[in-house]
Amino acid sequence: MKLALLGIYHETNTFSRVPADYKAFEIYRYSQIRDEYLDSQTTNAGFLQISEEEDIDVVPLIFAITGPIGTITAEAFDLLTKEMMSLLTQNGPWDGILLSLHGAAVSEDYPDADGEITKRVRNLVGPEVVVGLSLDMHANISQEMADNVNVITVYRTNPHLDPKIRAFECAELVAKTVKGEINPVVWLETPPMLINIVKQFTDEEPMKSIMDNLQKTLYSPKILHGSVAEGYPYADVEEMGMSFISIADGDLSSAKQASKWMAEKAWHLRENFIGDTPSPEEALSYADKNYTGISEGPYVLMDVGDNIGAGSSADSTHMLNAAVKLGIRGYLQTLCDPDSVSLCESAGMGSTLTVSVGGKTDNMHGEPITVKGIVRTLSDGKFEDARPTHGGFKYFDGGPTAVLDTENGHTLILTSLRCGNTSREQMYSVGVSPEEYRVVVAKGVVSPRPAYQPIAKEIILVNTPGVTTSDLTFFNYHRRRLNLYPFDPTVSYNTK
Ligand SMILES: [Zn+2]
């Protein structure tokens, strides 16, 4: 049995002004995919795993990935999809295709870029070839995606700790279908609801109940597999929102019933999915007042408006500005600011300098703030983490990095690349122990949890402005469904 592995992986924040052009993508071809991903916990690792365990040849062809930034340019989408199709043609024929997509990709020409990819693959390989698709839990799943593949699996954890497991299940279902052991049929149910990013942690309510309901449907012998996608509220597209998938063996009515049952349960909880988070001043004051010392650890404040993992600029100063004004000491955060890193490098380790940091990408993430400090460390910004991380990634690169200890009692880790706060090695690798701080700011919502939950006294989500703010009234949506909760609180959902 011969299966192709390929994909474009992009979570598109359509409100971000940083375009995903061709050069923004890291492109892996053939054995480079195995070299990069085999010992990770990613989707690609799960797809590759099936060839280790069964007599199946998984042929990695091309995988293109870039951090969650703005819309994919028409040129990048065209070049990447053309190469995908030509590699599929050159290396075929295939028994099956394993598609490694995110599910919230948007290109200039195709708002449903993932749907377009599944359509092109289906048109190329024809109806007989089995196509499996494994998606991120933030996918905005369209009917087009469901119609063009035989199997869809989605991560079941946010933070994402299970991409490899879910992709392996996808490959297993594809293999069984190729062997003629099963006949998977997919029902996609999309109730008209969008859930706030601050309510997407799967270990806490209301998501916990949603995931428990999924588990209940899986007990049914008729159901082969099932998924919940939380959706991605920063991709302004028609299919934006939550969705439910059930896969049954030949019996579409069972799949439909299971998906609708899960969707209806979620619909009744819709009011619980609205964001309700404190301001920077409220969160910082609370943390400062309740801090009890190093034994219980720092307060970790999530800078939701500057969620690097969701496409933000990584240089927001809204939290830092409030910390300066309130005189909070023992405060640690990262800022992407290549110019300030260069100034620190020129000054040299141990020297004192005054720099204007952050707030330089756009007008949504605060103003630059002038600070005076001592350069503690300079580094190349590369680090690796063997602990569990969001998405299963192991290698990280913040680009040239400088640690600045300011006279306000703040430590700023200045990076040259946008690098999420999903690993504590980001701090340890430059000689900083986050455990020793009063307040640690992590730019994100859920993705920093695996790194910071173990050391945090408490994690608080903070309502900061920015391109990933939890306040969805901040954005002008043009393409979303008109009848969508919570934008339209009176919308009804016909479950029949
Ligand atoms: Zn995600």
XYZ file of C-alpha atoms and ligand atoms in Angstrom:
497
model
C 0.000 0.000 0.000
C 1.367 3.390 -0.996
C 0.171 6.627 0.630
C 1.245 10.174 -0.203
C 1.858 12.665 2.606
C 1.589 16.362 1.793
C 0.143 19.655 2.929
C 0.153 23.369 3.497
C -0.214 24.263 7.133
C -1.400 27.762 7.902
C -3.680 29.352 10.466
C -4.619 32.617 8.766
C -5.428 35.660 10.853
C -7.238 37.726 8.235
C -6.915 40.803 10.489
C -3.113 40.585 10.531
C -1.284 42.875 8.121
C 1.699 40.550 7.762
C 1.091 38.675 4.474
C 1.883 34.970 4.156
C 3.917 35.263 0.970
C 5.975 32.498 -0.611
C 9.164 33.378 1.253
C 7.324 33.281 4.601
C 6.854 29.511 4.234
C 9.339 26.882 5.370
C 9.080 24.204 2.700
C 10.146 20.614 3.349
C 10.361 18.103 0.511
C 10.726 14.305 0.450
C 13.121 13.060 3.175
C 13.364 16.545 4.729
C 9.842 15.968 6.075
C 10.919 12.776 7.829
C 14.098 14.421 9.154
C 12.206 17.363 10.595
C 9.131 15.642 12.001
C 9.649 11.917 12.629
C 10.587 12.282 16.307
C 8.162 15.153 17.008
C 4.546 14.928 18.229
C 3.096 16.612 15.121
C 0.529 15.530 12.530
C 3.300 14.551 10.106
C 4.853 12.298 12.759
C 1.523 10.492 13.175
C 1.201 9.973 9.420
C 4.764 8.650 9.186
C 4.242 6.355 12.169
C 1.897 4.028 10.282
C 4.701 2.992 7.948
C 6.750 1.982 11.007
C 3.987 -0.243 12.331
C 2.400 -1.736 9.212
C 3.530 -2.796 5.751
C 2.554 0.575 4.315
C 4.758 2.904 2.307
C 4.139 6.529 3.330
C 5.850 8.804 0.815
C 6.399 12.353 2.103
C 6.188 14.772 -0.853
C 5.926 18.383 0.310
C 4.973 20.211 3.479
C 4.861 24.010 3.674
C 4.358 25.786 6.989
C 4.482 29.301 8.341
C 3.533 30.837 11.648
C -0.019 32.118 11.988
C 0.185 35.410 10.109
C -2.040 37.174 7.587
C -3.680 36.005 4.369
C -1.737 33.709 2.009
C -0.852 35.660 -1.123
C -2.313 34.492 -4.438
C 1.208 33.821 -5.697
C 2.227 31.683 -2.703
C -0.966 29.607 -2.868
C -0.550 29.124 -6.596
C 3.117 28.059 -6.389
C 2.571 25.720 -3.449
C -0.555 24.008 -4.762
C 0.970 23.590 -8.251
C 3.990 21.882 -6.722
C 1.718 19.675 -4.591
C -0.256 18.557 -7.634
C 2.795 17.947 -9.801
C 4.508 15.882 -7.069
C 1.329 13.828 -6.663
C 1.273 13.203 -10.433
C 4.991 12.416 -10.768
C 5.131 9.991 -7.853
C 1.759 8.213 -8.251
C -0.330 6.169 -8.582
C -1.545 6.168 -4.986
C -3.763 3.983 -2.852
C -4.370 6.872 -0.508
C -3.488 10.455 0.327
C -2.684 11.828 3.777
C -3.341 15.567 3.920
C -1.634 17.576 6.618
C -3.625 20.839 6.691
C -4.513 23.272 9.460
C -8.109 23.969 8.428
C -8.100 27.757 8.950
C -6.055 28.741 5.901
C -7.251 31.698 3.818
C -5.680 32.845 0.565
C -6.328 36.006 -1.406
C -8.229 34.049 -4.061
C -9.724 31.302 -1.876
C -11.277 32.177 1.502
C -11.609 28.416 2.076
C -8.050 27.581 1.029
C -8.086 24.156 2.725
C -11.344 23.291 0.933
C -9.754 24.332 -2.355
C -6.758 22.058 -1.697
C -8.981 19.066 -0.912
C -10.965 19.742 -4.099
C -7.845 19.897 -6.269
C -6.462 16.717 -4.738
C -9.779 14.904 -5.265
C -10.030 16.109 -8.869
C -6.485 14.939 -9.548
C -6.609 11.471 -7.966
C -10.247 10.683 -8.774
C -13.041 9.249 -6.625
C -11.463 5.836 -5.934
C -8.349 6.986 -4.082
C -8.869 7.252 -0.313
C -8.118 10.703 1.055
C -7.545 11.320 4.776
C -7.329 14.777 6.318
C -5.984 15.621 9.774
C -6.766 19.113 11.070
C -5.898 21.484 13.888
C -8.581 21.993 16.540
C -8.851 25.651 15.438
C -10.014 24.592 11.976
C -13.044 26.342 10.490
C -14.302 23.258 8.703
C -16.232 23.688 5.453
C -18.583 21.297 3.688
C -16.153 21.376 0.764
C -13.416 19.826 2.935
C -15.802 17.138 4.175
C -17.112 16.383 0.667
C -13.691 15.862 -0.887
C -12.131 13.489 1.630
C -13.030 10.077 3.041
C -11.847 10.672 6.585
C -11.264 13.743 8.807
C -9.643 13.696 12.226
C -9.084 16.736 14.443
C -6.941 17.251 17.555
C -8.903 16.728 20.772
C -6.748 18.882 23.015
C -6.146 22.604 23.312
C -3.283 23.199 24.096
C -2.573 20.759 21.299
C -0.800 17.761 22.791
C -2.273 15.027 20.564
C -1.670 15.938 16.877
C 0.430 12.810 16.342
C -2.181 10.487 17.858
C -5.027 11.942 15.796
C -3.017 11.832 12.564
C -2.097 8.224 13.234
C -5.798 7.430 13.667
C -6.477 9.194 10.358
C -3.823 7.079 8.618
C -5.233 3.918 10.215
C -8.737 4.720 8.937
C -7.325 5.412 5.466
C -5.413 2.109 5.478
C -8.488 0.144 6.590
C -10.538 1.803 3.855
C -7.946 0.949 1.213
C -8.021 -2.675 2.421
C -11.816 -2.664 2.108
C -12.355 -3.310 5.826
C -14.452 -0.191 6.392
C -16.548 2.258 4.403
C -16.269 5.575 6.263
C -18.996 8.194 5.828
C -18.605 11.669 7.337
C -21.247 14.013 8.740
C -20.178 17.602 9.372
C -22.477 19.642 11.620
C -21.885 23.385 11.966
C -24.203 25.054 14.484
C -24.249 28.863 14.041
C -21.900 29.603 16.934
C -18.459 31.072 17.373
C -16.655 30.414 20.622
C -14.336 32.939 22.203
C -10.632 32.133 22.217
C -10.502 32.524 26.014
C -12.985 29.655 26.390
C -11.053 27.113 24.347
C -8.987 25.346 27.024
C -10.223 21.739 26.762
C -9.526 20.816 30.407
C -11.896 23.473 31.741
C -15.611 24.107 31.326
C -17.386 24.699 29.055
C -15.054 22.808 26.655
C -14.650 19.942 29.106
C -18.341 18.977 28.752
C -18.079 19.237 24.977
C -15.153 16.816 24.938
C -16.949 14.470 27.361
C -19.906 14.436 24.951
C -17.585 13.506 22.095
C -16.310 10.620 24.193
C -19.905 9.420 24.739
C -20.588 9.291 20.999
C -17.427 7.238 20.509
C -18.840 4.479 22.740
C -21.409 3.750 20.030
C -20.307 0.720 17.996
C -21.659 2.438 14.876
C -19.221 5.344 15.156
C -15.696 4.824 13.838
C -14.348 8.225 14.824
C -15.455 11.689 15.915
C -14.157 15.204 16.286
C -14.892 18.658 17.616
C -13.290 21.712 16.040
C -13.382 24.829 18.200
C -12.934 27.091 15.179
C -10.751 30.127 14.726
C -12.421 33.496 15.350
C -9.715 35.544 13.580
C -10.263 34.063 10.119
C -13.112 36.068 8.647
C -14.677 33.427 6.404
C -18.122 31.987 5.796
C -17.327 28.706 7.597
C -15.846 30.412 10.685
C -17.208 28.725 13.817
C -17.464 25.547 15.802
C -18.065 22.196 14.103
C -18.734 18.560 14.910
C -17.738 15.516 12.891
C -18.765 11.898 13.196
C -17.562 9.091 10.978
C -19.702 5.966 10.720
C -19.141 2.711 8.857
C -21.382 3.078 5.822
C -24.343 4.384 7.819
C -24.714 8.122 7.234
C -27.765 8.458 9.491
C -25.742 7.289 12.512
C -23.001 9.805 11.743
C -25.598 12.542 11.324
C -27.330 11.665 14.572
C -24.063 11.671 16.560
C -22.862 14.995 15.126
C -26.212 16.672 15.704
C -26.418 15.371 19.259
C -23.013 16.873 20.089
C -23.836 20.145 18.321
C -27.151 20.533 20.132
C -25.482 20.016 23.522
C -22.903 22.694 22.641
C -25.603 25.055 21.406
C -27.315 24.948 24.804
C -24.034 26.030 26.415
C -23.464 28.904 23.965
C -23.728 31.667 26.578
C -20.810 30.111 28.439
C -18.506 30.581 25.450
C -18.536 34.402 25.566
C -15.282 36.073 26.687
C -15.082 37.676 30.165
C -11.554 38.641 31.125
C -9.957 41.372 33.322
C -8.074 44.422 32.032
C -4.241 44.596 32.271
C -4.493 46.921 35.297
C -6.970 44.662 37.107
C -4.950 41.509 36.439
C -1.604 43.065 37.406
C -2.978 44.601 40.621
C -4.563 41.285 41.600
C -1.317 39.411 40.941
C 0.782 41.958 42.822
C -1.526 41.898 45.852
C -1.797 38.108 46.062
C 1.779 37.077 45.288
C 3.154 35.021 48.174
C 6.738 34.335 47.137
C 8.933 31.975 45.215
C 7.575 28.830 46.890
C 4.182 29.201 45.194
C 5.565 30.695 42.010
C 4.594 33.539 39.710
C 1.267 34.743 38.403
C 1.271 33.993 34.688
C -0.764 36.577 32.781
C -1.827 35.688 29.264
C -1.554 38.611 26.857
C -4.555 37.528 24.791
C -4.457 40.478 22.355
C -0.885 39.619 21.369
C -1.345 35.884 20.863
C 1.734 35.028 18.829
C 0.400 31.561 18.080
C -2.706 33.102 16.531
C -0.992 35.610 14.283
C -0.175 38.627 16.405
C 2.875 40.898 16.224
C 4.649 39.658 19.398
C 5.631 43.226 20.293
C 2.588 44.474 22.213
C 3.407 46.827 25.067
C -0.051 47.084 26.655
C 0.940 44.840 29.594
C 4.382 46.416 30.021
C 2.885 49.894 29.935
C 0.460 48.982 32.737
C 3.264 47.329 34.747
C 5.406 50.476 34.481
C 2.501 52.720 35.526
C 1.542 50.500 38.474
C 5.179 50.095 39.561
C 5.027 46.280 39.469
C 8.522 44.803 40.031
C 9.698 41.237 39.407
C 8.046 41.264 35.969
C 9.149 39.148 32.990
C 8.056 39.154 29.354
C 9.286 38.707 25.777
C 9.071 41.307 23.022
C 9.908 40.804 19.367
C 12.076 43.805 18.534
C 15.046 43.155 16.214
C 16.169 46.811 16.285
C 16.473 46.810 20.074
C 18.339 43.481 19.954
C 20.869 45.087 17.565
C 21.321 48.030 19.957
C 21.905 45.624 22.865
C 24.430 43.681 20.750
C 26.284 46.886 19.882
C 26.330 47.934 23.544
C 27.575 44.480 24.603
C 26.895 42.203 27.549
C 27.037 43.950 30.935
C 26.579 47.442 29.549
C 23.785 49.852 30.404
C 21.657 51.445 27.706
C 18.382 53.240 27.100
C 16.151 51.832 24.346
C 12.654 52.230 23.076
C 11.135 48.736 23.031
C 8.120 47.130 21.335
C 4.962 48.575 19.789
C 6.560 49.017 16.384
C 4.615 46.684 14.053
C 1.260 48.453 13.865
C -1.008 50.779 15.823
C -2.960 48.035 17.608
C -0.347 46.755 20.036
C 0.604 49.825 22.064
C 3.351 52.432 21.805
C 7.105 51.839 22.085
C 8.223 52.199 25.723
C 11.540 53.769 26.701
C 13.436 51.692 29.251
C 16.901 51.859 30.792
C 18.582 48.586 31.626
C 21.616 46.325 31.729
C 22.225 43.712 29.013
C 22.336 40.441 30.961
C 22.664 37.932 28.068
C 23.050 37.839 24.300
C 22.239 34.650 22.380
C 21.394 33.237 18.948
C 17.867 32.541 20.218
C 17.794 28.871 19.217
C 16.572 26.374 21.808
C 14.929 22.978 22.024
C 12.499 21.447 24.465
C 11.898 17.749 25.069
C 8.921 18.470 27.369
C 5.362 18.366 25.985
C 4.652 21.543 23.999
C 1.640 22.888 22.128
C 1.533 21.296 18.658
C 4.285 18.829 19.558
C 7.125 20.982 18.279
C 10.651 20.426 19.597
C 12.937 22.988 17.940
C 12.465 26.737 18.340
C 14.152 29.848 16.986
C 13.670 33.338 18.389
C 16.484 34.752 16.251
C 19.237 36.858 17.864
C 18.067 37.539 21.414
C 19.017 39.943 24.212
C 17.981 39.895 27.872
C 17.573 43.338 29.375
C 17.138 43.888 33.149
C 15.537 47.317 33.485
C 15.673 49.807 36.340
C 11.925 49.243 36.849
C 12.670 45.718 38.074
C 11.559 44.173 34.799
C 13.313 41.543 32.693
C 12.636 41.840 28.969
C 13.652 39.052 26.635
C 14.031 40.796 23.297
C 13.833 38.497 20.271
C 14.364 39.098 16.549
C 11.751 36.611 15.315
C 8.152 36.132 16.388
C 8.514 33.120 18.646
C 5.613 31.962 20.837
C 5.902 31.575 24.606
C 5.232 27.828 24.469
C 8.438 26.572 26.085
C 10.185 27.531 29.340
C 13.463 26.736 27.579
C 12.967 30.096 25.874
C 13.800 31.548 29.317
C 16.283 28.984 30.684
C 18.344 29.044 27.476
C 19.169 32.709 28.105
C 19.812 32.351 31.829
C 16.393 33.463 33.074
C 14.359 31.470 35.630
C 10.688 32.407 35.311
C 10.051 30.708 38.682
C 11.817 33.629 40.400
C 9.464 36.316 39.112
C 6.295 37.789 40.567
C 4.548 38.193 37.235
C 5.346 36.405 33.984
C 3.524 37.538 30.849
C 2.918 34.872 28.205
C 1.693 36.053 24.848
C -1.071 33.598 24.038
C -4.250 32.075 25.426
C -3.940 28.323 25.658
C -0.687 27.408 23.914
C 1.617 28.589 26.769
C -0.197 26.416 29.337
C 1.898 23.236 29.014
C 5.001 25.369 29.619
C 3.706 27.622 32.411
C 0.982 25.700 34.263
C 3.622 23.619 36.143
C 5.246 26.708 37.704
C 2.329 29.150 37.938
C 0.572 30.060 41.143
C -2.322 31.001 38.906
C -2.888 31.647 35.208
C -5.022 34.679 34.346
C -6.270 35.506 30.841
C -6.075 39.259 30.265
C -8.220 41.318 27.902
C -5.501 43.251 26.071
C -6.234 45.049 22.788
C -4.708 43.707 19.582
C -5.167 41.605 16.532
C -6.087 38.568 18.659
C -8.076 40.306 21.369
C -10.836 38.348 23.078
C -13.124 41.329 22.458
C -14.581 40.329 19.088
C -16.405 43.652 18.694
C -12.904 45.053 17.971
C -13.018 43.552 14.450
C -14.965 44.346 11.292
C -16.104 41.048 9.828
C -17.109 41.004 6.148
C -17.402 37.352 5.179
C -18.721 35.551 8.270
C -22.216 34.049 8.312
C -24.695 36.789 9.173
C -26.675 34.630 11.560
C -23.911 33.697 13.953
C -23.924 33.656 17.741
C -22.770 35.767 19.651
C -22.866 38.529 17.006
C -26.555 37.838 16.602
C -27.821 36.805 20.054
C -31.281 35.941 18.691
C -30.118 33.462 16.054
C -31.752 30.059 16.214
C -30.333 26.664 15.366
C -32.510 24.144 13.644
C -31.243 20.765 14.807
C -33.545 18.725 12.616
Zn -4.647 25.390 16.871
